[in-house]
Amino acid sequence: MNEKSSESNIFDIYDPRIWDSLDTNSKDLLIKNDPKRDINIKFPFDQYNRHFSLTHYDRTLPNGEQHDRKWLVYSKELDKLFCFCCKLFKSNDNSSRSQLASDGFRDWKHLSERLKAHETSNDHIHNMTIWIDLQNRFKKNQTIDKHIQEQINKEKEHWKKVLLRIVAAVKFLAQSSLTFRGTNEKIYQNSNGNFLRLIEMIAVFDPIMQEHLRRIQNNEIQYHYLSHKIQDELVIALASNIKNLIIKKIKEAKYYSIILDCTPDASHQEQMSLIIRCVNISKRPITIEEYFLEFLKVDNTSGLGLFNELQSIIETLDLNIDDIRGQGYDNGSNMKGKNQGVQKRLLEINSRAFYTPCACHSLNLTLCDMASSCSKAKTFFGVIQRIYNAFGGSTKKWKILLDNVPNLTLKPLSQTRWESRIESVKAIRFQTPQIREALYQLAEICEDSKTKSETESLATHELENFEFLLGMIIWYDILFTVNLVSKNLQSKDMRIDVAIDQLKGLVSFFERYRETGFTSAMISAKEIANEMGIDPIFRIKRQVKRKKQFDKNINVDIEQSPEESFRINYFLYLVDQAIFSLKHRFEQFQLYENNFGFLFDFKTLISLDEESLKKFCLNLQNILTNDNHYDLDGIDLFSELKVLKAIMPKENNTAIDILNYINEMNCYPNTSIAYRILLTIPVTVASAERSFSKLKLLKSYLRSTMLQERLNGLAMLSIEEELLSNIDYKEIIKNFALQNIRRLIFQ
């Protein structure tokens, strides 16, 4: 049941060069809709350096009034003029045919004379009368073939309803990231895919679709609009509509940030996700949005290759690269590199494109720094993974675990996503006695001596080791807190000022935890030890004594208790490493606070004296200047903020609240620019990471050969669900019909 090959035969019905070959239905459509004009055309010059002018569309009457020559049509393909009514209703008498009614006219020097002569000719007046009379008849539904016209209109409505249901089916499958096709494209056959199955299900309850499928089965229609080509056309049409809407919002916002991240897909091709962050000023109240635009297949993953790909797509999307005010990437060297990375190359051409390393990636790297800071930390996570491996080898072993553990199940460790390790530690932290019992039961049934020895060792030497229990409590407290902050930072509308407060709070937590955390962890560890019936003491390891040579300095070793040694060499080491890494990895956030901090909230703003406020405003002007082009005037910003401090209600405290207030007032232009740029700066690349989850669903091993255009269309519909739900289906159907002459039945 393949569509006809003419499915791809696409041309513009409003182009006069094809009017000689139109059928009656097509001509009727033209008469109803009137000829169309494109006033944005840049008319080409002829050999005499002349070209057509829009002024010829109007006729100047003797009394000075302007009369529209609505019959005059310009063909941009031929660079010629035609008379609409004479072209459509010309007689077969060749002697009476003018160029405007046949091959077109392009003698621009004598155009005025020719137009005057043509519009006063008998043939033109006769054809105009036919046109106007027929148009009026259509409006009153009083054409000679009225009954036939009623049938045609009824058929049109039927096809519109059919296509509406097809579009709805496409939308449903795309939003749910489900596959469309099967191994064949025939209705009511096995393995014909989700799309046709959904159409069949709709037909069970819907008489419109039921009639459509009946016509297909009885071979009453040639074009059924259910083929994979039509599916792709509709997917791309819907996605293009959403993308155009996003581009419009970005241009209205003017300033925007780019967020990039890369991952290989199922066909082992590197895919770079492009996310745009901007302040949506078209909504009330104003919101911060992060929009997915597309996946870019990149072959060269070096900093230069990725930057060239970025430049190319920005130009294709008709966006201005000078309007970028932020760039957010992960911590890969090709992205963040200070010498040859993407951020460096973009800063070379736009110094106002502030680079922000992903806050969540930086938190993960902080945990990596902590875990690699001492050998005991490395050993701890090794034990966690060994416990999972002990039960994860077979369903029989896992059943033993489930019989003993009532709530949380064990989770494997992730090498890249450290925040996921909280789930791995949590299951053991709150179920240590039950997991120990499960290990003992597993050791009893094991026939393999190696596995038996491993499980007994985990139960006795690890879970019954008070040092392990104490380390488990400490790591759970740390991972839980970091994970909580990381989750908060991943929201689409996260602001840089809120992120800075969250990170300051995290540093404060570690500083407090350094003083009181060890004591509280000891109390919790002793409670677990007492529940398990083990002594809450540290095991004393045998000290290896080496013979000192006579020429070596004899140092007096200060003996430490096992508890004190654990606190100094493990606990304090971890916490100090965390504090150092957080301050080092988030230096860029400190720069943002220094430059934009006076705008973070209203309390900070009103606390500044005039001298300090003026200094901050002038500094911000310098920062937002590139090649003598600046975004705002520092003195004007200072003047606006002085007034704002005096009149703005105190309940408008946050940056987004202030922007909403001044946007309603519409008299603080420099302040508005400053806050829009501040809110545009990205915090994480979480939106790009979320798009990869859709990529894995869409381009799976079963659909590894999917074309890039279709992949981007499906990804757009799946990710931007909110925008998809607001699309006008009627406009989609109309544009779809205009793509091919045989689809005019939908008009």
PDB file of N, CA and C in Angstrom, residues 584-629:
ATOM      1  N   HIS A 584      37.554  25.884  44.636  1.00  0.00           N
ATOM      2  CA  HIS A 584      38.387  25.938  43.427  1.00  0.00           C
ATOM      3  C   HIS A 584      37.553  25.757  42.163  1.00  0.00           C
ATOM      4  N   ARG A 585      36.640  24.806  42.171  1.00  0.00           N
ATOM      5  CA  ARG A 585      35.881  24.483  40.960  1.00  0.00           C
ATOM      6  C   ARG A 585      34.756  25.476  40.669  1.00  0.00           C
ATOM      7  N   PHE A 586      34.417  26.311  41.634  1.00  0.00           N
ATOM      8  CA  PHE A 586      33.337  27.279  41.414  1.00  0.00           C
ATOM      9  C   PHE A 586      33.848  28.715  41.489  1.00  0.00           C
ATOM     10  N   GLU A 587      35.095  28.910  41.017  1.00  0.00           N
ATOM     11  CA  GLU A 587      35.651  30.257  40.989  1.00  0.00           C
ATOM     12  C   GLU A 587      34.857  31.168  40.052  1.00  0.00           C
ATOM     13  N   GLN A 588      34.357  30.602  38.933  1.00  0.00           N
ATOM     14  CA  GLN A 588      33.597  31.402  37.976  1.00  0.00           C
ATOM     15  C   GLN A 588      32.331  31.969  38.616  1.00  0.00           C
ATOM     16  N   PHE A 589      31.725  31.211  39.511  1.00  0.00           N
ATOM     17  CA  PHE A 589      30.524  31.688  40.189  1.00  0.00           C
ATOM     18  C   PHE A 589      30.845  32.871  41.099  1.00  0.00           C
ATOM     19  N   GLN A 590      32.055  32.873  41.654  1.00  0.00           N
ATOM     20  CA  GLN A 590      32.476  34.010  42.476  1.00  0.00           C
ATOM     21  C   GLN A 590      32.627  35.261  41.625  1.00  0.00           C
ATOM     22  N   LEU A 591      33.108  35.101  40.386  1.00  0.00           N
ATOM     23  CA  LEU A 591      33.218  36.240  39.472  1.00  0.00           C
ATOM     24  C   LEU A 591      31.843  36.807  39.140  1.00  0.00           C
ATOM     25  N   TYR A 592      30.863  35.916  38.937  1.00  0.00           N
ATOM     26  CA  TYR A 592      29.502  36.384  38.676  1.00  0.00           C
ATOM     27  C   TYR A 592      28.975  37.200  39.851  1.00  0.00           C
ATOM     28  N   GLU A 593      29.268  36.747  41.050  1.00  0.00           N
ATOM     29  CA  GLU A 593      28.795  37.471  42.231  1.00  0.00           C
ATOM     30  C   GLU A 593      29.460  38.833  42.331  1.00  0.00           C
ATOM     31  N   ASN A 594      30.752  38.895  41.983  1.00  0.00           N
ATOM     32  CA  ASN A 594      31.459  40.174  42.033  1.00  0.00           C
ATOM     33  C   ASN A 594      30.896  41.169  41.022  1.00  0.00           C
ATOM     34  N   ASN A 595      30.516  40.667  39.828  1.00  0.00           N
ATOM     35  CA  ASN A 595      30.083  41.555  38.748  1.00  0.00           C
ATOM     36  C   ASN A 595      28.582  41.844  38.761  1.00  0.00           C
ATOM     37  N   PHE A 596      27.782  40.822  39.063  1.00  0.00           N
ATOM     38  CA  PHE A 596      26.327  40.963  39.012  1.00  0.00           C
ATOM     39  C   PHE A 596      25.667  40.922  40.390  1.00  0.00           C
ATOM     40  N   GLY A 597      26.464  40.736  41.431  1.00  0.00           N
ATOM     41  CA  GLY A 597      25.894  40.494  42.758  1.00  0.00           C
ATOM     42  C   GLY A 597      24.983  41.590  43.258  1.00  0.00           C
ATOM     43  N   PHE A 598      25.232  42.847  42.873  1.00  0.00           N
ATOM     44  CA  PHE A 598      24.392  43.945  43.356  1.00  0.00           C
ATOM     45  C   PHE A 598      22.978  43.896  42.780  1.00  0.00           C
ATOM     46  N   LEU A 599      22.763  43.031  41.764  1.00  0.00           N
ATOM     47  CA  LEU A 599      21.442  42.884  41.159  1.00  0.00           C
ATOM     48  C   LEU A 599      20.716  41.623  41.623  1.00  0.00           C
ATOM     49  N   PHE A 600      21.341  40.824  42.473  1.00  0.00           N
ATOM     50  CA  PHE A 600      20.791  39.518  42.821  1.00  0.00           C
ATOM     51  C   PHE A 600      19.422  39.613  43.496  1.00  0.00           C
ATOM     52  N   ASP A 601      19.268  40.560  44.410  1.00  0.00           N
ATOM     53  CA  ASP A 601      17.982  40.708  45.091  1.00  0.00           C
ATOM     54  C   ASP A 601      17.822  42.151  45.546  1.00  0.00           C
ATOM     55  N   PHE A 602      16.597  42.496  45.908  1.00  0.00           N
ATOM     56  CA  PHE A 602      16.288  43.882  46.258  1.00  0.00           C
ATOM     57  C   PHE A 602      16.971  44.297  47.561  1.00  0.00           C
ATOM     58  N   LYS A 603      17.137  43.348  48.489  1.00  0.00           N
ATOM     59  CA  LYS A 603      17.780  43.680  49.756  1.00  0.00           C
ATOM     60  C   LYS A 603      19.217  44.136  49.533  1.00  0.00           C
ATOM     61  N   THR A 604      19.933  43.420  48.665  1.00  0.00           N
ATOM     62  CA  THR A 604      21.308  43.820  48.354  1.00  0.00           C
ATOM     63  C   THR A 604      21.335  45.169  47.668  1.00  0.00           C
ATOM     64  N   LEU A 605      20.376  45.401  46.781  1.00  0.00           N
ATOM     65  CA  LEU A 605      20.334  46.649  46.012  1.00  0.00           C
ATOM     66  C   LEU A 605      20.136  47.861  46.921  1.00  0.00           C
ATOM     67  N   ILE A 606      19.185  47.782  47.845  1.00  0.00           N
ATOM     68  CA  ILE A 606      18.899  48.943  48.699  1.00  0.00           C
ATOM     69  C   ILE A 606      19.962  49.139  49.779  1.00  0.00           C
ATOM     70  N   SER A 607      20.798  48.125  50.014  1.00  0.00           N
ATOM     71  CA  SER A 607      21.839  48.253  51.036  1.00  0.00           C
ATOM     72  C   SER A 607      23.053  49.032  50.541  1.00  0.00           C
ATOM     73  N   LEU A 608      23.142  49.265  49.233  1.00  0.00           N
ATOM     74  CA  LEU A 608      24.315  49.936  48.668  1.00  0.00           C
ATOM     75  C   LEU A 608      24.153  51.447  48.722  1.00  0.00           C
ATOM     76  N   ASP A 609      25.245  52.131  49.081  1.00  0.00           N
ATOM     77  CA  ASP A 609      25.226  53.592  48.987  1.00  0.00           C
ATOM     78  C   ASP A 609      25.434  54.001  47.532  1.00  0.00           C
ATOM     79  N   GLU A 610      25.237  55.293  47.241  1.00  0.00           N
ATOM     80  CA  GLU A 610      25.276  55.759  45.848  1.00  0.00           C
ATOM     81  C   GLU A 610      26.648  55.573  45.214  1.00  0.00           C
ATOM     82  N   GLU A 611      27.691  55.779  45.975  1.00  0.00           N
ATOM     83  CA  GLU A 611      29.040  55.639  45.420  1.00  0.00           C
ATOM     84  C   GLU A 611      29.317  54.195  45.019  1.00  0.00           C
ATOM     85  N   SER A 612      28.962  53.248  45.876  1.00  0.00           N
ATOM     86  CA  SER A 612      29.178  51.828  45.557  1.00  0.00           C
ATOM     87  C   SER A 612      28.306  51.396  44.390  1.00  0.00           C
ATOM     88  N   LEU A 613      27.049  51.856  44.380  1.00  0.00           N
ATOM     89  CA  LEU A 613      26.133  51.485  43.300  1.00  0.00           C
ATOM     90  C   LEU A 613      26.641  51.998  41.960  1.00  0.00           C
ATOM     91  N   LYS A 614      27.111  53.220  41.925  1.00  0.00           N
ATOM     92  CA  LYS A 614      27.640  53.788  40.679  1.00  0.00           C
ATOM     93  C   LYS A 614      28.862  53.014  40.202  1.00  0.00           C
ATOM     94  N   LYS A 615      29.712  52.621  41.143  1.00  0.00           N
ATOM     95  CA  LYS A 615      30.908  51.848  40.799  1.00  0.00           C
ATOM     96  C   LYS A 615      30.532  50.507  40.173  1.00  0.00           C
ATOM     97  N   PHE A 616      29.536  49.831  40.754  1.00  0.00           N
ATOM     98  CA  PHE A 616      29.083  48.545  40.204  1.00  0.00           C
ATOM     99  C   PHE A 616      28.472  48.721  38.816  1.00  0.00           C
ATOM    100  N   CYS A 617      27.715  49.788  38.611  1.00  0.00           N
ATOM    101  CA  CYS A 617      27.070  50.020  37.309  1.00  0.00           C
ATOM    102  C   CYS A 617      28.095  50.278  36.216  1.00  0.00           C
ATOM    103  N   LEU A 618      29.100  51.089  36.512  1.00  0.00           N
ATOM    104  CA  LEU A 618      30.142  51.368  35.517  1.00  0.00           C
ATOM    105  C   LEU A 618      30.966  50.125  35.229  1.00  0.00           C
ATOM    106  N   ASN A 619      31.214  49.327  36.262  1.00  0.00           N
ATOM    107  CA  ASN A 619      31.949  48.074  36.056  1.00  0.00           C
ATOM    108  C   ASN A 619      31.159  47.119  35.166  1.00  0.00           C
ATOM    109  N   LEU A 620      29.843  47.064  35.366  1.00  0.00           N
ATOM    110  CA  LEU A 620      29.011  46.193  34.545  1.00  0.00           C
ATOM    111  C   LEU A 620      28.998  46.663  33.090  1.00  0.00           C
ATOM    112  N   GLN A 621      29.019  47.969  32.873  1.00  0.00           N
ATOM    113  CA  GLN A 621      29.085  48.487  31.511  1.00  0.00           C
ATOM    114  C   GLN A 621      30.362  48.020  30.822  1.00  0.00           C
ATOM    115  N   ASN A 622      31.486  48.066  31.544  1.00  0.00           N
ATOM    116  CA  ASN A 622      32.760  47.627  30.964  1.00  0.00           C
ATOM    117  C   ASN A 622      32.739  46.139  30.643  1.00  0.00           C
ATOM    118  N   ILE A 623      32.155  45.352  31.520  1.00  0.00           N
ATOM    119  CA  ILE A 623      32.102  43.903  31.314  1.00  0.00           C
ATOM    120  C   ILE A 623      31.250  43.560  30.103  1.00  0.00           C
ATOM    121  N   LEU A 624      30.186  44.332  29.890  1.00  0.00           N
ATOM    122  CA  LEU A 624      29.261  44.071  28.787  1.00  0.00           C
ATOM    123  C   LEU A 624      29.608  44.899  27.558  1.00  0.00           C
ATOM    124  N   THR A 625      30.898  45.194  27.388  1.00  0.00           N
ATOM    125  CA  THR A 625      31.378  45.943  26.225  1.00  0.00           C
ATOM    126  C   THR A 625      32.289  45.060  25.390  1.00  0.00           C
ATOM    127  N   ASN A 626      32.102  45.117  24.075  1.00  0.00           N
ATOM    128  CA  ASN A 626      32.926  44.340  23.155  1.00  0.00           C
ATOM    129  C   ASN A 626      33.171  45.177  21.900  1.00  0.00           C
ATOM    130  N   ASP A 627      34.439  45.502  21.658  1.00  0.00           N
ATOM    131  CA  ASP A 627      34.812  46.310  20.478  1.00  0.00           C
ATOM    132  C   ASP A 627      34.009  47.609  20.411  1.00  0.00           C
ATOM    133  N   ASN A 628      33.981  48.326  21.529  1.00  0.00           N
ATOM    134  CA  ASN A 628      33.299  49.621  21.616  1.00  0.00           C
ATOM    135  C   ASN A 628      31.776  49.519  21.460  1.00  0.00           C
ATOM    136  N   HIS A 629      31.227  48.307  21.476  1.00  0.00           N
ATOM    137  CA  HIS A 629      29.782  48.112  21.471  1.00  0.00           C
ATOM    138  C   HIS A 629      29.376  47.636  22.865  1.00  0.00           C
TER     139      HIS A 629
END
